[in-house]
């Protein structure tokens, strides 16, 4: 497969060098694999640190900046960052107000962030953690015990990030992050497999004319495979899968997320179908975001994430944000 790379071994480092050149408002430590706000630490502000395997961009490095993350730790492609990265990131952005780790529910991420929290606390850094586990497709998967962490990560990082930007204390920022995760559910669909640079070929077999319902962001199996469906049929299946579990009574934020290789023309058309289903199910939509935000390299497909919001959560969602991957109100 053709890829715009030099060699597989330097893909992440090359991307970080390019990110540093494009975003002087960030400090990008290529050697130690840490991306941080240039103005960090901000006095009196809770720092929010996240991270995970590369290949999901703009998650997480693209969400470092005002109103979102203080720092992010990119691992190798589809591989958890190591605890040393997380401790280094926490130390770089901690103002003394504490650090919140946002952790997607994948076994490697959970173990390494747990270890990093212990090491950071040994260095006198107060750490809280929130686990994102929003994917309703399957209960356990190849990489997780329990539900996978997917699109709701964006909602957690944005809303908790806004609360931290306001100067709210660590306990409150953590509680808001947990509330967002509890209020959010996701479901993804793959139309094609992704290819990692190291493998250079599709990571799983998805025959022509078939799709994977409930796919994970690393290509993990979902609920079932079916013959190709229309956009409307996929929206019916995906939204109903989310609503079977969420059952919102308040308005929702909607994320129609591309997996990396699906053009906006298709994503906006898919969003029209998602909105149709939500309207028919009596669900009120507060805000909608469409685009590639939590990706899986070059996978074609999309995911739907719904997050029930009250007035405070909606206010925090609307608050200004300025990052490489998300920007408004500045």
XYZ file of N, CA and C in Angstrom, residues 53-240:
564
model
N -2.009 5.625 21.626
C -1.277 5.284 20.421
C -1.491 6.305 19.325
N -0.457 6.532 18.519
C -0.613 7.384 17.346
C -1.476 6.663 16.304
N -1.955 7.436 15.338
C -2.830 6.871 14.314
C -4.273 7.273 14.464
N -4.585 8.026 15.553
C -5.958 8.473 15.801
C -6.102 9.988 15.633
N -5.137 10.626 15.002
C -5.106 12.087 14.937
C -6.369 12.672 14.307
N -6.800 13.858 14.836
C -6.095 14.748 15.751
C -6.061 14.328 17.224
N -6.838 13.342 17.647
C -6.695 12.807 18.999
C -5.262 12.283 19.163
N -4.512 12.625 20.179
C -4.761 13.547 21.275
C -3.974 14.843 21.087
N -2.856 14.747 20.376
C -1.983 15.900 20.245
C -2.647 17.099 19.604
N -3.586 16.847 18.716
C -4.300 17.937 18.062
C -5.287 18.644 18.961
N -5.463 18.154 20.178
C -6.378 18.777 21.135
C -5.632 19.446 22.290
N -4.343 19.694 22.112
C -3.560 20.426 23.109
C -3.666 21.920 22.816
N -4.075 22.686 23.813
C -4.186 24.126 23.634
C -5.221 24.722 24.562
N -5.471 26.013 24.379
C -6.416 26.738 25.231
C -7.780 26.063 25.200
N -8.323 25.775 26.382
C -9.664 25.227 26.493
C -9.761 23.726 26.357
N -8.610 23.047 26.208
C -8.659 21.594 26.089
C -7.511 20.976 26.881
N -6.625 20.254 26.242
C -5.550 19.573 26.953
C -4.373 20.502 27.236
N -3.702 20.240 28.352
C -2.444 20.917 28.651
C -1.278 20.200 27.979
N -1.385 18.880 27.876
C -0.318 18.091 27.251
C -0.883 16.766 26.776
N -0.173 16.163 25.817
C -0.542 14.849 25.302
C 0.717 14.031 25.083
N 0.557 12.707 25.207
C 1.677 11.781 25.064
C 1.376 10.806 23.922
N 1.990 10.979 22.759
C 1.752 10.035 21.659
C 2.639 8.805 21.765
N 2.021 7.637 21.686
C 2.792 6.405 21.616
C 3.099 6.055 20.174
N 3.724 4.917 19.978
C 3.867 4.418 18.611
C 2.481 4.106 18.055
N 2.407 3.815 16.768
C 1.115 3.602 16.131
C 0.356 2.469 16.832
N -0.851 2.805 17.308
C -1.745 1.857 17.983
C -1.084 1.214 19.216
N -0.147 1.922 19.847
C 0.578 1.398 21.008
C 0.569 2.446 22.106
N 0.268 2.046 23.313
C 0.201 2.981 24.422
C 1.519 3.717 24.627
N 1.446 5.004 25.004
C 2.656 5.664 25.486
C 3.121 5.010 26.777
N 4.350 5.318 27.174
C 4.922 4.681 28.369
C 4.790 5.630 29.558
N 4.845 5.091 30.781
C 4.656 5.935 31.969
C 5.617 7.123 32.052
N 6.866 6.946 31.620
C 7.817 8.052 31.686
C 7.327 9.259 30.899
N 6.704 9.012 29.744
C 6.145 10.126 28.969
C 5.089 10.870 29.766
N 4.209 10.122 30.396
C 3.092 10.717 31.123
C 3.577 11.508 32.335
N 4.568 10.975 33.042
C 5.121 11.690 34.190
C 5.806 12.968 33.727
N 6.560 12.864 32.634
C 7.244 14.047 32.105
C 6.230 15.104 31.695
N 5.144 14.680 31.054
C 4.104 15.625 30.648
C 3.453 16.275 31.857
N 3.122 15.474 32.853
C 2.475 16.012 34.056
C 3.376 17.026 34.750
N 4.657 16.718 34.853
C 5.585 17.632 35.515
C 5.727 18.931 34.735
N 5.646 18.851 33.410
C 5.829 20.042 32.580
C 4.664 21.014 32.684
N 3.465 20.518 32.984
C 2.282 21.384 32.931
C 1.618 21.598 34.289
N 2.101 20.938 35.328
C 1.479 21.085 36.653
C 1.820 22.438 37.260
N 0.794 23.179 37.649
C 0.980 24.486 38.284
C 0.899 24.404 39.801
N 0.644 23.195 40.300
C 0.385 23.015 41.720
C -1.087 22.803 42.021
N -1.942 23.001 40.996
C -3.384 22.813 41.168
C -3.815 21.385 40.883
N -2.880 20.536 40.454
C -3.194 19.144 40.180
C -3.312 18.849 38.698
N -3.285 17.560 38.389
C -3.324 17.077 37.008
C -4.423 16.029 36.883
N -5.228 16.147 35.835
C -6.235 15.126 35.515
C -5.755 14.325 34.318
N -5.626 13.011 34.495
C -5.330 12.103 33.389
C -6.646 11.645 32.758
N -6.785 11.831 31.453
C -7.924 11.307 30.694
C -7.442 10.070 29.956
N -8.030 8.912 30.285
C -7.518 7.629 29.829
C -8.599 6.881 29.058
N -8.333 6.530 27.805
C -9.249 5.668 27.060
C -9.122 4.241 27.583
N -10.227 3.521 27.627
C -10.223 2.186 28.215
C -9.636 1.152 27.256
N -8.310 1.149 27.212
C -7.546 0.092 26.552
C -6.506 -0.376 27.565
N -6.277 -1.666 27.622
C -5.509 -2.250 28.708
C -4.144 -1.591 28.881
N -3.415 -1.394 27.783
C -2.098 -0.777 27.884
C -2.164 0.637 28.411
N -3.120 1.426 27.915
C -3.273 2.795 28.391
C -3.595 2.819 29.883
N -4.512 1.969 30.311
C -4.934 1.958 31.713
C -3.765 1.607 32.622
N -3.035 0.548 32.290
C -1.918 0.122 33.122
C -0.832 1.195 33.191
N -0.503 1.787 32.043
C 0.585 2.757 32.016
C 0.204 4.073 32.687
N -1.038 4.522 32.516
C -1.460 5.734 33.203
C -1.558 5.498 34.715
N -1.972 4.302 35.140
C -1.999 3.990 36.577
C -0.590 4.066 37.165
N 0.363 3.478 36.465
C 1.738 3.522 36.939
C 2.274 4.951 36.953
N 1.931 5.710 35.899
C 2.381 7.099 35.823
C 1.809 7.935 36.962
N 0.548 7.689 37.317
C -0.065 8.434 38.418
C 0.682 8.186 39.724
N 1.066 6.933 39.966
C 1.821 6.621 41.184
C 3.174 7.320 41.179
N 3.853 7.296 40.035
C 5.172 7.925 39.948
C 5.065 9.441 40.101
N 4.025 10.032 39.487
C 3.847 11.476 39.588
C 3.544 11.893 41.021
N 2.721 11.108 41.691
C 2.400 11.428 43.087
C 3.636 11.310 43.970
N 4.547 10.393 43.640
C 5.812 10.291 44.372
C 6.641 11.561 44.207
N 6.423 12.269 43.112
C 7.138 13.519 42.860
C 6.364 14.727 43.378
N 5.271 14.484 44.104
C 4.524 15.571 44.715
C 3.461 16.186 43.841
N 3.095 15.519 42.743
C 2.059 16.017 41.842
C 0.732 15.343 42.201
N -0.288 16.137 42.449
C -1.612 15.589 42.751
C -2.268 15.150 41.442
N -2.680 13.902 41.371
C -3.221 13.341 40.126
C -4.596 12.743 40.363
N -5.521 13.035 39.459
C -6.818 12.353 39.390
C -6.925 11.719 38.007
N -7.783 10.716 37.886
C -7.923 10.020 36.605
C -9.397 9.846 36.263
N -9.699 9.891 34.964
C -11.032 9.536 34.491
C -10.876 8.565 33.329
N -11.656 7.493 33.352
C -11.606 6.466 32.324
C -12.749 6.687 31.346
N -12.439 6.730 30.057
C -13.450 6.901 29.020
C -13.798 5.529 28.458
N -15.070 5.153 28.535
C -15.504 3.817 28.091
C -16.911 3.903 27.501
N -17.017 4.552 26.361
C -18.307 4.934 25.785
C -18.834 4.013 24.702
N -18.026 3.086 24.180
C -18.417 2.316 23.005
C -19.409 1.216 23.381
N -20.628 1.298 22.836
C -21.669 0.329 23.184
C -21.622 -0.934 22.337
N -20.715 -0.993 21.352
C -20.759 -2.093 20.384
C -20.527 -3.446 21.043
N -19.500 -3.524 21.890
C -19.164 -4.788 22.544
C -18.796 -4.508 23.991
N -18.914 -5.533 24.837
C -18.562 -5.376 26.252
C -17.067 -5.510 26.462
N -16.453 -6.523 25.888
C -15.006 -6.716 25.957
C -14.479 -6.858 24.534
N -13.186 -6.547 24.343
C -12.618 -6.657 23.011
C -11.192 -7.169 23.101
N -10.498 -7.155 21.977
C -9.130 -7.651 21.950
C -8.214 -6.870 22.872
N -8.527 -5.583 23.104
C -7.616 -4.702 23.832
C -8.194 -4.215 25.157
N -9.386 -4.645 25.533
C -10.021 -4.044 26.704
C -10.701 -5.070 27.583
N -10.825 -4.691 28.850
C -11.780 -5.317 29.755
C -12.866 -4.272 29.964
N -14.051 -4.553 29.466
C -15.100 -3.550 29.481
C -15.163 -2.805 28.164
N -15.973 -1.753 28.138
C -16.193 -1.012 26.900
C -14.963 -0.216 26.482
N -14.802 -0.081 25.175
C -13.689 0.681 24.629
C -13.937 2.182 24.771
N -12.858 2.939 24.826
C -12.943 4.392 24.841
C -12.763 4.932 23.442
N -13.756 5.696 22.949
C -13.687 6.174 21.566
C -14.075 7.654 21.492
N -15.146 7.961 20.753
C -15.471 9.344 20.432
C -15.767 10.241 21.615
N -16.265 9.684 22.720
C -16.573 10.507 23.889
C -15.328 11.155 24.466
N -14.145 10.640 24.109
C -12.899 11.244 24.587
C -12.842 12.715 24.198
N -13.287 13.046 23.005
C -13.307 14.444 22.573
C -14.216 15.272 23.474
N -15.389 14.781 23.779
C -16.309 15.521 24.648
C -15.711 15.705 26.050
N -15.087 14.653 26.585
C -14.490 14.741 27.914
C -13.372 15.783 27.914
N -12.487 15.714 26.928
C -11.352 16.626 26.902
C -11.783 18.067 26.678
N -12.801 18.288 25.850
C -13.247 19.655 25.590
C -13.985 20.247 26.796
N -14.918 19.520 27.359
C -15.744 20.062 28.435
C -14.943 20.185 29.734
N -14.183 19.147 30.077
C -13.329 19.250 31.258
C -12.259 20.312 31.050
N -11.761 20.442 29.824
C -10.767 21.458 29.534
C -11.295 22.857 29.741
N -12.550 23.083 29.373
C -13.164 24.395 29.595
C -13.318 24.681 31.083
N -13.690 23.661 31.845
C -13.816 23.847 33.289
C -12.471 24.189 33.919
N -11.421 23.513 33.477
C -10.086 23.814 33.985
C -9.659 25.218 33.600
N -10.000 25.637 32.384
C -9.632 26.976 31.918
C -10.277 28.054 32.778
N -11.460 27.760 33.316
C -12.146 28.705 34.200
C -11.526 28.773 35.594
N -10.621 27.857 35.885
C -10.002 27.839 37.204
C -10.717 26.972 38.208
N -11.621 26.087 37.757
C -12.299 25.206 38.696
C -11.303 24.211 39.299
N -11.515 23.796 40.556
C -10.546 22.926 41.241
C -10.544 21.512 40.666
N -9.493 20.767 41.002
C -9.297 19.428 40.442
C -10.488 18.523 40.700
N -11.041 18.558 41.918
C -12.161 17.673 42.247
C -13.355 17.952 41.337
N -13.586 19.229 41.042
C -14.718 19.585 40.193
C -14.449 19.230 38.733
N -13.238 19.475 38.257
C -12.891 19.127 36.878
C -13.013 17.620 36.669
N -12.550 16.852 37.642
C -12.683 15.395 37.568
C -14.149 14.976 37.544
N -14.968 15.576 38.393
C -16.386 15.224 38.444
C -17.081 15.540 37.123
N -16.746 16.666 36.527
C -17.341 17.027 35.236
C -16.923 16.026 34.168
N -15.646 15.649 34.151
C -15.172 14.672 33.174
C -15.902 13.342 33.329
N -16.109 12.920 34.560
C -16.822 11.662 34.805
C -18.288 11.770 34.374
N -18.896 12.938 34.603
C -20.279 13.142 34.190
C -20.412 13.062 32.675
N -19.480 13.676 31.967
C -19.529 13.632 30.507
C -19.409 12.199 30.012
N -18.457 11.450 30.552
C -18.301 10.069 30.125
C -19.555 9.249 30.420
N -20.147 9.456 31.600
C -21.355 8.713 31.963
C -22.522 9.050 31.049
N -22.506 10.250 30.469
C -23.611 10.717 29.629
C -23.397 10.433 28.148
N -22.304 9.768 27.772
C -21.939 9.636 26.361
C -21.859 8.167 25.944
N -22.271 7.911 24.697
C -22.184 6.578 24.112
C -21.830 6.704 22.631
N -21.114 5.685 22.110
C -20.645 5.714 20.719
C -20.874 4.374 20.038
N -20.896 4.435 18.699
C -20.988 3.218 17.885
C -20.320 3.519 16.549
N -19.416 2.620 16.108
C -18.668 2.847 14.879
C -18.901 1.779 13.830
N -18.676 2.162 12.571
C -18.861 1.268 11.427
C -17.657 1.401 10.499
N -17.106 0.279 10.063
C -15.984 0.283 9.124
C -16.456 -0.163 7.746
N -16.040 0.594 6.736
C -16.289 0.209 5.341
C -15.048 -0.419 4.714
N -13.882 -0.169 5.344
C -12.634 -0.791 4.889
C -11.721 -0.946 6.086
N -10.703 -1.786 5.942
C -9.713 -1.961 6.994
C -8.674 -0.850 6.919
N -7.985 -0.618 8.042
C -6.871 0.321 8.046
C -5.564 -0.447 7.862
N -4.525 0.303 7.496
C -3.199 -0.293 7.302
C -2.188 0.466 8.141
N -1.457 -0.220 9.009
C -0.428 0.435 9.801
C 0.857 0.533 8.977
N 1.665 1.570 9.229
C 2.928 1.682 8.492
C 3.833 0.461 8.667
N 3.850 -0.125 9.859
C 4.724 -1.265 10.107
C 4.309 -2.489 9.292
N 3.010 -2.681 9.126
C 2.513 -3.839 8.388
C 2.453 -3.557 6.892
N 2.037 -2.343 6.542
C 1.998 -1.969 5.133
C 0.891 -2.613 4.330
N -0.046 -3.229 5.026
C -1.186 -3.870 4.370
C -2.342 -3.847 5.352
N -3.573 -4.121 4.906
C -4.720 -4.057 5.815
C -4.534 -4.920 7.059
N -4.970 -4.375 8.199
C -4.774 -5.076 9.468
C -5.814 -6.157 9.713
N -6.892 -6.131 8.973
C -7.880 -7.208 9.061
C -8.548 -7.356 7.708
N -9.220 -8.458 7.516
C -9.833 -8.768 6.229
C -11.297 -8.359 6.250
N -11.648 -7.410 5.370
C -13.038 -7.013 5.201
C -13.351 -7.107 3.720
N -14.014 -8.178 3.306
C -14.218 -8.407 1.883
C -14.980 -7.273 1.203
N -14.768 -7.087 -0.086
C -15.538 -6.094 -0.831
C -17.032 -6.372 -0.696
N -17.789 -5.304 -0.540
C -19.232 -5.463 -0.434
C -19.729 -5.736 0.964
N -18.822 -5.755 1.968
C -19.225 -5.974 3.350
C -18.780 -4.810 4.232
N -19.426 -4.658 5.377
C -19.019 -3.670 6.376
C -19.014 -4.330 7.745
N -18.308 -3.686 8.685
C -18.210 -4.174 10.055
C -18.990 -3.238 10.958
N -20.034 -3.724 11.578
C -20.865 -2.928 12.476
C -20.323 -3.025 13.900
N -19.950 -1.881 14.468
C -19.424 -1.859 15.821
C -17.919 -1.981 15.896
N -17.227 -1.609 14.840
C -15.779 -1.734 14.790
C -15.116 -0.852 15.847
N -13.937 -1.266 16.327
C -13.147 -0.439 17.227
C -12.171 0.427 16.456
N -11.545 1.385 17.143
C -10.674 2.335 16.449
C -9.305 1.750 16.109
N -9.063 0.488 16.467
C -7.856 -0.202 16.011
C -8.218 -1.313 15.024
N -9.462 -1.314 14.589
C -9.913 -2.381 13.707
C -10.396 -3.610 14.435
N -10.654 -3.480 15.762
C -11.157 -4.631 16.507
C -12.543 -5.029 16.000
N -12.861 -6.312 16.083
C -14.175 -6.758 15.602
C -15.317 -6.097 16.355
N -16.441 -5.970 15.675
C -17.620 -5.378 16.275
C -18.683 -6.421 16.558
N -19.940 -6.039 16.296
C -21.047 -6.957 16.587
C -21.248 -7.981 15.473
N -21.155 -7.506 14.234
C -21.429 -8.402 13.112
C -20.982 -7.776 11.806
N -20.869 -8.622 10.794
C -20.627 -8.161 9.439
C -21.886 -8.359 8.609
N -22.102 -7.388 7.731
C -23.252 -7.467 6.838
C -22.847 -7.013 5.450
N -23.715 -7.319 4.492
C -23.541 -6.744 3.161
C -23.684 -5.230 3.265
N -23.028 -4.520 2.361
C -23.025 -3.066 2.391
C -24.440 -2.516 2.498
N -24.607 -1.485 3.340
C -25.898 -0.869 3.601
C -25.871 0.581 3.109
N -27.019 1.181 2.970
C -27.081 2.601 2.626
C -26.733 3.452 3.838
N -26.449 4.718 3.588
C -26.155 5.642 4.677
C -27.306 5.688 5.676
N -28.534 5.721 5.177
C -29.693 5.763 6.059
C -29.819 4.511 6.903
N -29.547 3.346 6.311
C -29.628 2.093 7.067
C -28.547 2.023 8.139
N -27.347 2.507 7.808
C -26.264 2.529 8.791
C -26.610 3.473 9.941
N -27.187 4.626 9.612
C -27.596 5.578 10.654
C -28.655 4.971 11.561
N -29.642 4.301 10.982
C -30.674 3.639 11.790
C -30.042 2.669 12.776
N -29.141 1.821 12.285
C -28.518 0.799 13.135
C -27.657 1.437 14.213
N -26.832 2.404 13.822
C -25.866 3.007 14.757
C -26.556 3.812 15.841
N -27.477 4.678 15.455
C -28.152 5.523 16.437
C -29.007 4.680 17.372
N -29.697 3.693 16.832
C -30.508 2.835 17.694
C -29.633 2.077 18.698
